């Protein structure tokens, strides 16, 4: 039995790698903006090798992303503030449709 390739696309993506130090923790994150994720960005924790798809709306719900990205409760507000700027630095995916 062979494989069926359902999709194979190339695109230029915007990638950002950041190292954030707070009073409580160190965070190494990769943020990848792509038109493939329905307007969301892929946020990857390099330290714990987990990722989450996030939009501006998802920032409001730390329960959705804090554990996956290894964010401690004491750092939620600071990391949220960072995400508001980092996830807002791309063009809307809707502009391409």
Short mmCIF file of N, CA and C in Angstrom, two decimals:
data_model
loop_
_atom_site.label_atom_id
_atom_site.label_comp_id
_atom_site.label_asym_id
_atom_site.label_seq_id
_atom_site.Cartn_x
_atom_site.Cartn_y
_atom_site.Cartn_z
N UNK A 1 0.84 -1.18 0.00
CA UNK A 1 0.00 0.00 0.00
C UNK A 1 0.88 1.24 0.00
N UNK A 2 0.63 2.14 -0.90
CA UNK A 2 1.41 3.36 -1.02
C UNK A 2 0.83 4.48 -0.18
N UNK A 3 1.49 5.60 -0.22
CA UNK A 3 0.99 6.76 0.50
C UNK A 3 0.26 7.67 -0.47
N UNK A 4 -0.65 8.45 0.05
CA UNK A 4 -1.35 9.46 -0.73
C UNK A 4 -0.97 10.81 -0.16
N UNK A 5 -0.34 11.62 -0.94
CA UNK A 5 0.09 12.94 -0.51
C UNK A 5 -1.08 13.90 -0.71
N UNK A 6 -1.68 14.35 0.37
CA UNK A 6 -2.86 15.21 0.29
C UNK A 6 -2.51 16.68 0.08
N UNK A 7 -1.37 17.09 0.57
CA UNK A 7 -0.97 18.49 0.41
C UNK A 7 0.54 18.57 0.46
N UNK A 8 1.09 19.44 -0.36
CA UNK A 8 2.53 19.69 -0.35
C UNK A 8 2.73 21.12 -0.84
N UNK A 9 2.88 22.05 0.09
CA UNK A 9 3.01 23.46 -0.25
C UNK A 9 4.27 24.03 0.37
N UNK A 10 4.82 25.00 -0.32
CA UNK A 10 5.94 25.78 0.22
C UNK A 10 5.46 27.20 0.41
N UNK A 11 5.95 27.84 1.47
CA UNK A 11 5.62 29.24 1.69
C UNK A 11 6.75 29.88 2.49
N UNK A 12 6.85 31.17 2.37
CA UNK A 12 7.77 31.91 3.22
C UNK A 12 7.06 32.17 4.53
N UNK A 13 7.71 31.85 5.62
CA UNK A 13 7.12 32.05 6.94
C UNK A 13 7.96 33.04 7.71
N UNK A 14 7.30 33.74 8.61
CA UNK A 14 7.99 34.63 9.52
C UNK A 14 8.27 33.87 10.81
N UNK A 15 9.54 33.76 11.17
CA UNK A 15 9.92 33.05 12.39
C UNK A 15 10.64 34.01 13.33
N UNK A 16 10.35 33.87 14.60
CA UNK A 16 10.99 34.71 15.61
C UNK A 16 11.40 33.82 16.77
N UNK A 17 12.62 33.97 17.22
CA UNK A 17 13.13 33.21 18.36
C UNK A 17 13.44 34.19 19.48
N UNK A 18 12.88 33.94 20.66
CA UNK A 18 13.09 34.85 21.78
C UNK A 18 13.49 34.09 23.03
N UNK A 19 14.30 34.73 23.83
CA UNK A 19 14.67 34.22 25.15
C UNK A 19 14.21 35.27 26.15
N UNK A 20 13.31 34.89 27.04
CA UNK A 20 12.74 35.81 28.01
C UNK A 20 13.14 35.35 29.41
N UNK A 21 13.65 36.27 30.20
CA UNK A 21 13.99 35.97 31.59
C UNK A 21 13.10 36.83 32.48
N UNK A 22 12.42 36.18 33.40
CA UNK A 22 11.62 36.89 34.40
C UNK A 22 12.26 36.68 35.76
N UNK A 23 11.63 37.18 36.80
CA UNK A 23 12.13 36.95 38.15
C UNK A 23 12.00 35.49 38.56
N UNK A 24 11.19 34.72 37.82
CA UNK A 24 10.89 33.35 38.23
C UNK A 24 11.39 32.27 37.29
N UNK A 25 11.58 32.60 36.01
CA UNK A 25 11.81 31.52 35.04
C UNK A 25 12.52 32.06 33.79
N UNK A 26 13.03 31.13 33.00
CA UNK A 26 13.62 31.42 31.70
C UNK A 26 12.73 30.75 30.64
N UNK A 27 12.42 31.48 29.57
CA UNK A 27 11.58 30.95 28.50
C UNK A 27 12.30 31.13 27.17
N UNK A 28 12.44 30.06 26.42
CA UNK A 28 12.96 30.11 25.06
C UNK A 28 11.82 29.71 24.14
N UNK A 29 11.38 30.65 23.32
CA UNK A 29 10.22 30.43 22.47
C UNK A 29 10.55 30.67 21.01
N UNK A 30 9.90 29.91 20.16
CA UNK A 30 9.92 30.15 18.73
C UNK A 30 8.49 30.47 18.32
N UNK A 31 8.31 31.53 17.57
CA UNK A 31 6.98 31.94 17.11
C UNK A 31 7.00 31.93 15.59
N UNK A 32 6.13 31.15 15.00
CA UNK A 32 6.10 31.00 13.55
C UNK A 32 4.74 31.46 13.04
N UNK A 33 4.77 32.47 12.17
CA UNK A 33 3.56 32.98 11.54
C UNK A 33 3.43 32.33 10.17
N UNK A 34 2.27 31.75 9.90
CA UNK A 34 2.04 31.05 8.64
C UNK A 34 0.59 31.23 8.22
N UNK A 35 0.34 31.15 6.94
CA UNK A 35 -1.05 31.20 6.47
C UNK A 35 -1.73 29.84 6.62
N UNK A 36 -1.00 28.83 7.07
CA UNK A 36 -1.55 27.48 7.19
C UNK A 36 -2.37 27.25 8.45
N UNK A 37 -2.32 28.14 9.42
CA UNK A 37 -2.93 27.87 10.72
C UNK A 37 -4.18 28.70 10.99
N UNK A 38 -4.90 29.08 9.96
CA UNK A 38 -6.18 29.80 10.10
C UNK A 38 -6.06 31.04 10.97
N UNK A 39 -5.03 31.82 10.76
CA UNK A 39 -4.86 33.07 11.50
C UNK A 39 -4.14 32.94 12.82
N UNK A 40 -3.74 31.74 13.18
CA UNK A 40 -3.03 31.54 14.44
C UNK A 40 -1.54 31.38 14.18
N UNK A 41 -0.76 31.66 15.20
CA UNK A 41 0.69 31.47 15.13
C UNK A 41 1.07 30.23 15.92
N UNK A 42 2.09 29.54 15.46
CA UNK A 42 2.60 28.39 16.18
C UNK A 42 3.62 28.91 17.19
N UNK A 43 3.36 28.69 18.47
CA UNK A 43 4.28 29.11 19.53
C UNK A 43 4.86 27.85 20.13
N UNK A 44 6.18 27.73 20.05
CA UNK A 44 6.87 26.51 20.43
C UNK A 44 7.82 26.80 21.59
N UNK A 45 7.69 26.05 22.67
CA UNK A 45 8.63 26.16 23.78
C UNK A 45 9.82 25.25 23.49
N UNK A 46 10.96 25.86 23.31
CA UNK A 46 12.16 25.08 23.00
C UNK A 46 12.61 24.29 24.22
N UNK A 47 12.35 24.80 25.42
CA UNK A 47 12.80 24.13 26.64
C UNK A 47 12.04 22.85 26.94
N UNK A 48 10.72 22.85 26.69
CA UNK A 48 9.97 21.62 27.01
C UNK A 48 9.42 20.92 25.77
N UNK A 49 9.80 21.39 24.59
CA UNK A 49 9.44 20.74 23.32
C UNK A 49 7.95 20.55 23.15
N UNK A 50 7.18 21.57 23.54
CA UNK A 50 5.74 21.54 23.32
C UNK A 50 5.34 22.80 22.58
N UNK A 51 4.20 22.71 21.88
CA UNK A 51 3.75 23.87 21.12
C UNK A 51 2.26 24.05 21.28
N UNK A 52 1.82 25.26 20.91
CA UNK A 52 0.41 25.60 20.93
C UNK A 52 0.15 26.57 19.77
N UNK A 53 -1.01 26.45 19.15
CA UNK A 53 -1.43 27.41 18.15
C UNK A 53 -2.16 28.54 18.86
N UNK A 54 -1.74 29.78 18.63
CA UNK A 54 -2.31 30.91 19.36
C UNK A 54 -2.68 32.06 18.45
N UNK A 55 -3.79 32.71 18.80
CA UNK A 55 -4.19 33.96 18.17
C UNK A 55 -4.26 35.02 19.27
N UNK A 56 -4.56 36.24 18.90
CA UNK A 56 -4.72 37.30 19.89
C UNK A 56 -5.79 36.92 20.92
N UNK A 57 -6.86 36.28 20.47
CA UNK A 57 -7.94 35.90 21.38
C UNK A 57 -7.49 34.85 22.39
N UNK A 58 -6.59 33.96 22.00
CA UNK A 58 -6.12 32.90 22.89
C UNK A 58 -5.27 33.43 24.04
N UNK A 59 -4.69 34.60 23.87
CA UNK A 59 -3.87 35.19 24.93
C UNK A 59 -4.70 35.40 26.19
N UNK A 60 -5.98 35.69 26.02
CA UNK A 60 -6.88 35.94 27.15
C UNK A 60 -7.11 34.71 28.02
N UNK A 61 -6.81 33.53 27.52
CA UNK A 61 -7.07 32.28 28.23
C UNK A 61 -5.76 31.58 28.58
N UNK A 62 -5.10 31.99 29.67
CA UNK A 62 -3.81 31.39 30.02
C UNK A 62 -3.90 29.89 30.28
N UNK A 63 -5.05 29.40 30.69
CA UNK A 63 -5.19 27.96 30.93
C UNK A 63 -4.96 27.17 29.64
N UNK A 64 -5.19 27.80 28.51
CA UNK A 64 -5.00 27.15 27.21
C UNK A 64 -3.52 26.95 26.88
N UNK A 65 -2.67 27.92 27.27
CA UNK A 65 -1.28 27.88 26.82
C UNK A 65 -0.22 27.80 27.91
N UNK A 66 -0.52 28.17 29.14
CA UNK A 66 0.55 28.29 30.14
C UNK A 66 1.24 26.97 30.46
N UNK A 67 0.48 25.91 30.63
CA UNK A 67 1.09 24.62 30.95
C UNK A 67 1.89 24.07 29.77
N UNK A 68 1.32 24.20 28.57
CA UNK A 68 2.00 23.68 27.38
C UNK A 68 3.33 24.38 27.14
N UNK A 69 3.39 25.67 27.46
CA UNK A 69 4.61 26.43 27.23
C UNK A 69 5.50 26.53 28.46
N UNK A 70 5.07 25.92 29.56
CA UNK A 70 5.87 25.91 30.78
C UNK A 70 5.90 27.23 31.51
N UNK A 71 4.85 28.03 31.36
CA UNK A 71 4.79 29.34 32.02
C UNK A 71 4.25 29.17 33.43
N UNK A 72 4.97 29.72 34.41
CA UNK A 72 4.52 29.64 35.80
C UNK A 72 3.50 30.75 36.07
N UNK A 73 2.63 30.51 37.05
CA UNK A 73 1.54 31.45 37.35
C UNK A 73 2.04 32.87 37.59
N UNK A 74 3.18 32.98 38.25
CA UNK A 74 3.71 34.31 38.58
C UNK A 74 4.09 35.13 37.35
N UNK A 75 4.28 34.47 36.22
CA UNK A 75 4.72 35.16 35.00
C UNK A 75 3.62 35.37 33.97
N UNK A 76 2.41 34.97 34.27
CA UNK A 76 1.33 35.02 33.26
C UNK A 76 1.16 36.43 32.69
N UNK A 77 1.05 37.44 33.54
CA UNK A 77 0.79 38.79 33.04
C UNK A 77 1.93 39.30 32.16
N UNK A 78 3.16 39.03 32.55
CA UNK A 78 4.30 39.48 31.75
C UNK A 78 4.35 38.77 30.39
N UNK A 79 4.10 37.47 30.40
CA UNK A 79 4.12 36.71 29.15
C UNK A 79 2.94 37.12 28.27
N UNK A 80 1.78 37.37 28.88
CA UNK A 80 0.63 37.85 28.10
C UNK A 80 0.98 39.16 27.40
N UNK A 81 1.60 40.08 28.13
CA UNK A 81 1.97 41.37 27.54
C UNK A 81 2.91 41.18 26.36
N UNK A 82 3.85 40.25 26.49
CA UNK A 82 4.75 39.95 25.38
C UNK A 82 3.97 39.39 24.19
N UNK A 83 3.08 38.44 24.44
CA UNK A 83 2.31 37.83 23.36
C UNK A 83 1.45 38.85 22.62
N UNK A 84 0.89 39.84 23.33
CA UNK A 84 0.09 40.86 22.66
C UNK A 84 0.90 41.60 21.61
N UNK A 85 2.18 41.84 21.87
CA UNK A 85 3.00 42.50 20.86
C UNK A 85 3.52 41.51 19.82
N UNK A 86 3.95 40.34 20.26
CA UNK A 86 4.55 39.37 19.34
C UNK A 86 3.55 38.77 18.36
N UNK A 87 2.34 38.50 18.81
CA UNK A 87 1.35 37.88 17.93
C UNK A 87 0.62 38.91 17.09
N UNK A 88 0.83 40.17 17.37
CA UNK A 88 0.18 41.22 16.60
C UNK A 88 1.07 41.79 15.51
N UNK A 89 2.27 41.23 15.31
CA UNK A 89 3.22 41.79 14.37
C UNK A 89 3.16 41.15 12.99
N UNK A 90 2.04 40.65 12.61
CA UNK A 90 1.93 40.04 11.29
C UNK A 90 0.67 40.55 10.62
N UNK A 91 0.63 40.42 9.32
CA UNK A 91 -0.57 40.77 8.59
C UNK A 91 -1.64 39.73 8.85
N UNK A 92 -2.86 40.14 8.78
CA UNK A 92 -3.96 39.21 8.96
C UNK A 92 -3.96 38.18 7.84
N UNK A 93 -4.16 36.93 8.19
CA UNK A 93 -4.24 35.87 7.18
C UNK A 93 -5.44 36.11 6.29
N UNK A 94 -6.50 36.73 6.83
CA UNK A 94 -7.70 37.00 6.03
C UNK A 94 -7.39 37.90 4.84
N UNK A 95 -6.31 38.65 4.90
CA UNK A 95 -5.95 39.52 3.79
C UNK A 95 -5.60 38.72 2.54
N UNK A 96 -5.27 37.45 2.71
CA UNK A 96 -4.89 36.62 1.59
C UNK A 96 -6.07 35.89 0.97
N UNK A 97 -7.24 36.00 1.55
CA UNK A 97 -8.41 35.27 1.05
C UNK A 97 -9.42 36.19 0.44
#
